[in-house]
Coordinates of C-alpha atoms in Angstrom, one line a residue:
K240 CA 79.6 202.0 309.9
M241 CA 80.6 200.7 313.3
E242 CA 77.0 201.3 314.5
T243 CA 75.7 199.1 311.7
I244 CA 78.2 196.3 312.4
T245 CA 77.3 196.4 316.1
K246 CA 73.6 196.2 315.4
M247 CA 74.1 193.3 313.0
E248 CA 76.4 191.4 315.4
Q249 CA 73.8 191.8 318.2
F250 CA 71.1 190.6 315.9
I251 CA 73.0 187.5 314.8
K252 CA 73.8 186.5 318.4
G253 CA 70.2 187.0 319.6
Y254 CA 68.8 185.3 316.6
F255 CA 70.7 182.0 317.2
E256 CA 70.0 182.1 320.9
R257 CA 66.3 182.4 320.3
F258 CA 66.3 179.8 317.5
V259 CA 62.9 178.2 316.8
S260 CA 62.5 175.6 314.2
A261 CA 60.4 176.7 311.2
K262 CA 58.6 173.3 311.4
E263 CA 59.2 171.2 314.5
N264 CA 59.6 167.4 313.9
H265 CA 59.9 168.1 310.1
W266 CA 63.0 167.8 308.0
N267 CA 62.6 171.3 306.4
Y268 CA 64.4 173.6 304.0
V269 CA 63.7 176.7 306.0
D270 CA 65.9 175.5 308.9
G271 CA 68.4 174.4 306.3
C272 CA 68.8 178.1 305.3
L273 CA 69.9 178.9 308.8
L274 CA 72.2 175.9 308.9
N275 CA 73.9 177.2 305.7
A276 CA 74.4 180.5 307.5
A277 CA 75.8 178.9 310.6
V278 CA 78.4 177.0 308.6
L279 CA 79.6 180.3 307.0
L280 CA 79.6 182.0 310.4
Y281 CA 81.8 179.2 311.8
E282 CA 84.2 179.3 308.8
Q283 CA 84.5 183.1 309.1
K284 CA 84.6 183.5 312.9
K285 CA 85.9 180.1 314.0
E286 CA 83.5 180.2 317.0
E287 CA 82.7 176.7 318.2
Y288 CA 79.2 178.0 319.0
Y289 CA 78.1 177.8 315.3
K290 CA 79.7 174.4 314.7
D291 CA 77.9 173.1 317.8
F292 CA 74.6 174.7 316.5
V293 CA 74.8 172.7 313.3
L294 CA 75.8 169.4 315.0
H295 CA 73.2 169.8 317.7
Y296 CA 70.5 170.4 315.1
Y297 CA 71.4 167.3 313.3
K298 CA 71.3 165.2 316.5
K299 CA 67.6 165.2 316.3
Y300 CA 67.3 164.2 312.7
I301 CA 70.3 162.0 311.7
E302 CA 70.2 158.4 313.1
E303 CA 73.3 156.2 313.4
N304 CA 72.5 154.3 310.3
G305 CA 72.2 157.5 308.3
N306 CA 68.4 157.5 308.2
I307 CA 66.9 161.0 308.4
R308 CA 63.9 161.3 310.7
F309 CA 60.8 163.1 309.3
Y310 CA 62.2 162.9 305.8
Y311 CA 60.1 161.2 303.1
P312 CA 62.2 160.5 300.0
K313 CA 59.2 159.2 298.0
D314 CA 57.7 162.7 298.0
Y315 CA 60.5 163.7 295.6
N316 CA 60.4 167.2 297.1
L317 CA 63.5 169.2 296.1
D318 CA 63.0 171.4 299.3
S319 CA 64.1 168.4 301.3
I320 CA 67.6 168.5 299.9
N321 CA 68.6 172.0 301.1
S322 CA 69.0 170.9 304.8
G323 CA 71.5 168.4 303.6
N324 CA 74.2 171.0 302.7
G325 CA 75.4 171.2 306.3
L326 CA 75.9 167.4 306.3
F327 CA 79.1 167.8 304.2
F328 CA 80.3 170.2 306.9
A329 CA 79.3 167.9 309.8
Y330 CA 81.0 164.9 308.1
R331 CA 84.2 166.9 307.4
E332 CA 84.3 168.2 311.0
T333 CA 83.5 164.9 312.9
G334 CA 84.3 162.1 310.4
E335 CA 81.1 160.3 311.6
E336 CA 79.9 157.9 309.0
K337 CA 76.2 158.6 309.7
Y338 CA 76.5 162.0 308.0
N339 CA 78.0 160.4 304.9
K340 CA 75.2 157.9 304.8
A341 CA 72.6 160.7 305.2
I342 CA 74.3 162.5 302.2
E343 CA 73.9 159.3 300.2
L344 CA 70.3 159.0 301.2
L345 CA 69.5 162.5 299.9
M346 CA 71.6 161.8 296.8
D347 CA 69.5 158.8 296.1
Q348 CA 66.5 161.1 295.8
I349 CA 68.3 163.3 293.3
R350 CA 69.3 160.2 291.3
N351 CA 65.6 159.1 291.1
Q352 CA 64.0 162.5 291.0
P353 CA 61.4 162.7 288.2
R354 CA 62.4 165.0 285.3
T355 CA 60.8 167.1 282.6
Y356 CA 61.5 166.3 278.9
T357 CA 64.3 168.9 279.1
G358 CA 66.0 167.0 281.9
N359 CA 65.1 169.3 284.7
F360 CA 64.0 168.0 288.1
W361 CA 60.3 168.3 288.9
H362 CA 59.9 170.6 291.9
K363 CA 58.0 167.9 293.8
K364 CA 56.2 164.7 292.9
C365 CA 52.9 166.5 293.7
Y366 CA 54.0 169.3 291.3
P367 CA 54.5 167.2 288.2
E368 CA 56.4 168.7 285.2
Q369 CA 57.0 171.9 287.1
V370 CA 60.3 173.7 287.4
W371 CA 60.6 176.4 290.0
L372 CA 63.4 178.8 290.6
D373 CA 63.3 177.9 294.3
G374 CA 64.3 174.3 293.4
L375 CA 67.7 175.4 291.9
Y376 CA 68.8 176.6 295.3
M377 CA 67.2 173.6 297.1
A378 CA 68.9 170.9 295.1
Q379 CA 71.6 172.0 292.7
V380 CA 74.0 173.4 295.4
F381 CA 73.9 170.1 297.3
Y382 CA 74.2 168.1 294.0
A383 CA 77.3 170.2 293.1
R384 CA 78.9 169.6 296.5
Y385 CA 78.4 165.8 296.0
Q386 CA 79.8 165.8 292.5
K387 CA 82.8 167.7 293.7
L388 CA 83.7 164.8 296.1
K389 CA 83.0 162.2 293.4
D390 CA 83.6 162.3 289.7
K391 CA 83.4 166.2 289.3
D392 CA 80.9 165.8 286.4
Y393 CA 78.8 169.0 286.6
S394 CA 77.2 168.7 283.1
D395 CA 73.7 167.8 284.4
I396 CA 73.7 170.7 286.9
V397 CA 74.9 173.2 284.3
S398 CA 72.4 171.9 281.8
Q399 CA 69.5 172.4 284.2
F400 CA 70.6 176.1 284.8
K401 CA 70.8 176.6 281.0
N402 CA 67.3 175.2 280.5
V403 CA 66.0 177.6 283.1
R404 CA 67.6 180.5 281.3
K405 CA 66.1 179.2 278.0
Y406 CA 62.5 178.7 279.3
L407 CA 62.0 181.0 282.3
Y408 CA 63.9 184.2 281.3
N409 CA 62.1 187.2 280.0
P410 CA 64.7 189.2 277.9
E411 CA 62.5 192.4 277.7
K412 CA 62.3 192.6 281.5
G413 CA 65.7 191.0 282.3
L414 CA 63.9 188.9 284.9
Y415 CA 63.0 185.3 285.5
Y416 CA 59.5 184.0 286.0
H417 CA 58.8 182.1 289.3
A418 CA 58.0 178.8 287.6
I419 CA 57.1 176.9 284.5
D420 CA 54.6 174.0 284.0
M421 CA 56.1 172.1 281.1
A422 CA 52.7 170.2 280.7
K423 CA 50.9 173.6 280.4
K424 CA 48.0 172.2 282.6
Q425 CA 48.2 174.2 285.8
P426 CA 45.5 176.8 286.5
W427 CA 48.3 179.4 287.2
C428 CA 50.2 179.0 284.0
N429 CA 50.1 180.6 280.6
K430 CA 48.6 178.0 278.4
E431 CA 50.9 178.8 275.5
N432 CA 54.3 178.7 277.2
G433 CA 53.5 177.2 280.6
L434 CA 55.0 180.2 282.5
S435 CA 53.7 181.6 285.7
P436 CA 52.5 185.3 285.3
N437 CA 54.9 187.3 287.5
F438 CA 58.4 188.0 288.8
W439 CA 58.6 187.3 292.5
G440 CA 61.6 188.8 294.4
R441 CA 62.5 185.8 296.5
A442 CA 62.3 183.4 293.6
C443 CA 64.8 185.5 291.7
G444 CA 66.9 185.5 294.9
W445 CA 66.9 181.7 295.1
H446 CA 68.1 181.6 291.5
I447 CA 71.1 184.0 291.8
M448 CA 72.2 182.4 295.2
A449 CA 72.0 179.0 293.5
L450 CA 74.2 180.2 290.6
I451 CA 76.9 181.8 292.7
D452 CA 77.1 179.0 295.3
T453 CA 77.3 176.4 292.5
M454 CA 80.0 178.4 290.8
E455 CA 82.0 178.6 294.0
I456 CA 81.7 174.8 294.5
I457 CA 82.6 173.7 291.0
G458 CA 85.4 176.3 290.5
E459 CA 86.6 177.1 287.0
T460 CA 86.0 173.6 285.6
G461 CA 83.5 172.4 283.1
D462 CA 81.2 175.1 281.9
Y463 CA 81.9 177.7 284.6
Q464 CA 81.8 180.4 282.0
G465 CA 78.3 179.4 280.9
L466 CA 77.1 179.8 284.5
K467 CA 79.0 183.1 284.9
D468 CA 77.3 184.6 281.8
I469 CA 73.9 183.6 283.1
F470 CA 74.7 185.0 286.6
I471 CA 76.0 188.4 285.3
E472 CA 72.9 188.7 283.1
A473 CA 70.6 187.9 285.9
I474 CA 72.2 190.3 288.3
N475 CA 72.2 193.1 285.7
G476 CA 68.5 192.4 285.0
L477 CA 67.6 192.4 288.7
L478 CA 69.5 195.6 289.6
Q479 CA 67.3 197.6 287.2
Y480 CA 64.5 197.2 289.7
Q481 CA 66.1 198.5 292.9
E482 CA 64.1 201.1 294.7
K483 CA 66.0 204.4 294.3
E484 CA 66.3 205.5 297.9
T485 CA 67.1 202.3 299.7
G486 CA 68.4 200.0 297.0
L487 CA 65.9 197.3 298.2
F488 CA 63.6 195.2 296.0
Y489 CA 59.8 194.9 295.9
Q490 CA 57.9 191.7 296.6
V491 CA 56.7 191.8 293.0
L492 CA 59.9 193.1 291.4
D493 CA 58.7 195.2 288.5
R494 CA 55.4 196.5 290.0
E495 CA 56.5 199.6 291.9
D496 CA 53.3 201.1 290.6
V497 CA 51.0 198.9 292.7
P498 CA 50.3 200.8 296.0
E499 CA 50.2 197.6 298.1
N500 CA 53.6 196.4 296.9
Y501 CA 56.3 196.6 299.6
L502 CA 60.1 196.4 299.9
E503 CA 60.6 192.7 300.9
T504 CA 63.5 191.6 303.0
S505 CA 64.4 188.1 301.9
G506 CA 64.6 188.8 298.2
S507 CA 66.7 191.9 298.9
A508 CA 69.0 190.0 301.3
M509 CA 69.5 187.3 298.7
A510 CA 70.5 189.9 296.1
A511 CA 72.9 191.5 298.6
Y512 CA 74.5 188.1 299.2
A513 CA 74.8 187.2 295.6
V514 CA 76.3 190.6 294.6
L515 CA 78.8 190.7 297.4
K516 CA 79.9 187.1 296.9
G517 CA 80.1 187.7 293.1
C518 CA 82.5 190.6 293.9
R519 CA 84.6 188.5 296.2
M520 CA 84.9 185.7 293.7
G521 CA 85.9 188.1 290.9
V522 CA 82.8 187.2 288.9
L523 CA 81.5 190.8 289.2
P524 CA 83.9 193.8 289.0
C525 CA 84.0 195.3 292.5
G526 CA 84.3 198.9 291.4
I527 CA 80.9 198.7 289.8
Y528 CA 79.0 196.3 292.0
K529 CA 80.4 196.2 295.5
G530 CA 78.9 199.6 296.5
Q531 CA 75.5 198.4 295.3
G532 CA 75.7 195.2 297.4
E533 CA 76.8 197.1 300.5
K534 CA 73.9 199.6 300.0
I535 CA 71.3 196.9 300.0
L536 CA 72.9 195.3 303.1
D537 CA 73.1 198.6 305.0
S538 CA 69.5 199.5 304.2
L539 CA 68.3 196.1 305.4
I540 CA 70.2 196.5 308.7
Q541 CA 69.1 200.0 309.2
L542 CA 65.5 199.8 308.0
K543 CA 64.4 196.2 308.5
I544 CA 66.0 195.2 311.8
K545 CA 63.8 196.8 314.5
E546 CA 63.9 196.7 318.2
I547 CA 60.7 195.3 319.6
D548 CA 60.3 194.8 323.4
G549 CA 64.1 195.0 323.7
V550 CA 64.7 192.4 321.1
L551 CA 66.2 193.0 317.6
K552 CA 63.9 191.5 315.0
L553 CA 64.0 191.3 311.2
G554 CA 60.8 192.5 309.6
D555 CA 59.0 192.6 306.2
I556 CA 59.7 188.9 305.3
C557 CA 57.2 187.2 303.1
R558 CA 56.2 184.1 305.0
G559 CA 55.8 181.9 301.9
A560 CA 54.5 182.0 298.3
G561 CA 54.0 179.3 295.8
L562 CA 51.9 178.2 292.9
S563 CA 49.0 175.7 293.1
D564 CA 45.3 175.5 292.6
D565 CA 44.5 178.3 295.0
R566 CA 47.8 180.3 294.5
D567 CA 47.4 181.8 291.0
G568 CA 50.7 183.8 290.8
T569 CA 48.9 187.1 290.2
V570 CA 50.3 190.3 291.7
E571 CA 47.3 190.4 294.1
Y572 CA 48.2 186.8 295.2
Y573 CA 51.9 187.6 296.0
L574 CA 50.8 190.7 297.9
S575 CA 48.1 188.7 299.9
E576 CA 50.7 186.3 301.5
A577 CA 51.5 186.9 305.2
V578 CA 54.4 189.1 306.1
G579 CA 56.3 188.8 309.4
Y580 CA 59.3 189.0 311.5
D581 CA 62.3 186.6 312.1
D582 CA 61.8 184.0 309.3
H583 CA 64.9 182.1 308.5
K584 CA 64.3 182.6 304.8
G585 CA 65.1 186.3 305.4
A586 CA 67.5 186.1 308.3
A587 CA 69.8 183.5 306.8
P588 CA 70.6 185.4 303.6
L589 CA 71.0 188.6 305.5
I590 CA 73.5 186.9 307.8
M591 CA 75.3 185.4 304.7
A592 CA 75.4 188.8 303.0
Y593 CA 76.9 190.3 306.1
I594 CA 79.6 187.6 306.3
E595 CA 80.4 188.3 302.6
S596 CA 80.8 192.0 303.4
Q597 CA 83.3 191.0 306.2
R598 CA 85.4 188.6 304.1

């Protein structure tokens, strides 16, 4: 156990010291994932280093008047909201008004975000009528933080999660499809129900992280129970697909039979985080689930953190996957996407899962 902890502590320290933006001069959700992890590290360890990391990052992007450099509100891109979660922390810690103004700027996007007829946000303006699981983590967590400070009305947020359960869940499989095109026009979608064809590990990871983070923020108010039911069902569905030896999850969750399929790091880390946090919050009974969460975490640390040229790096992270004209959502497509080391989409949830295991 101590060996695993030491390895993870070394990995975290080195990862932040070597930090490279996922997209320089671009307000991007990938860096936002690491900012979310840094906030949790600061809250857990009380080391100024992590607070400074967040504030230093924002120096480049947040102007005195609250404008956010390299952010384009009119793209109505939900991904742009995720990097705003750390702004609540920055405002709380410094009291500087620019952070509050930047929060309002992002909230303006949410207020004006185009929606499907069910009331769900479009994923982006250039992805009309499409709801993606990724978008729940990108926007709903920020939206919940904002509502908590204002009128505490979470009905819109809960309703969007419930619609996703209604339209994107497959009860036979116990899994959620990556996305739906409510207009049923996209080349990747099933023309009868608008659904994308497969179950991608990271998409399901975004979904369960969004649920548990939103539940923590809103507390037992409003329809907490509704979100809890959806969360427990989603976790139970997902855990059926763990690889027996390691407890990790495949890139395409239910296709262990495909030789090219691999145990993917980011989706597995998100599952570990959601399960361990669910146990800490009393949403999942620890006796049944905590061991499963810890097994996933231990396997990731032991098998996916590798020493390369004297540096600890996190491997087997899918670089990116989506749905568009040339990304058709087939199993072959998901397995064709680049895989690499040290991507914040994998490192951040791994760090967050580790913090949960320490709390």
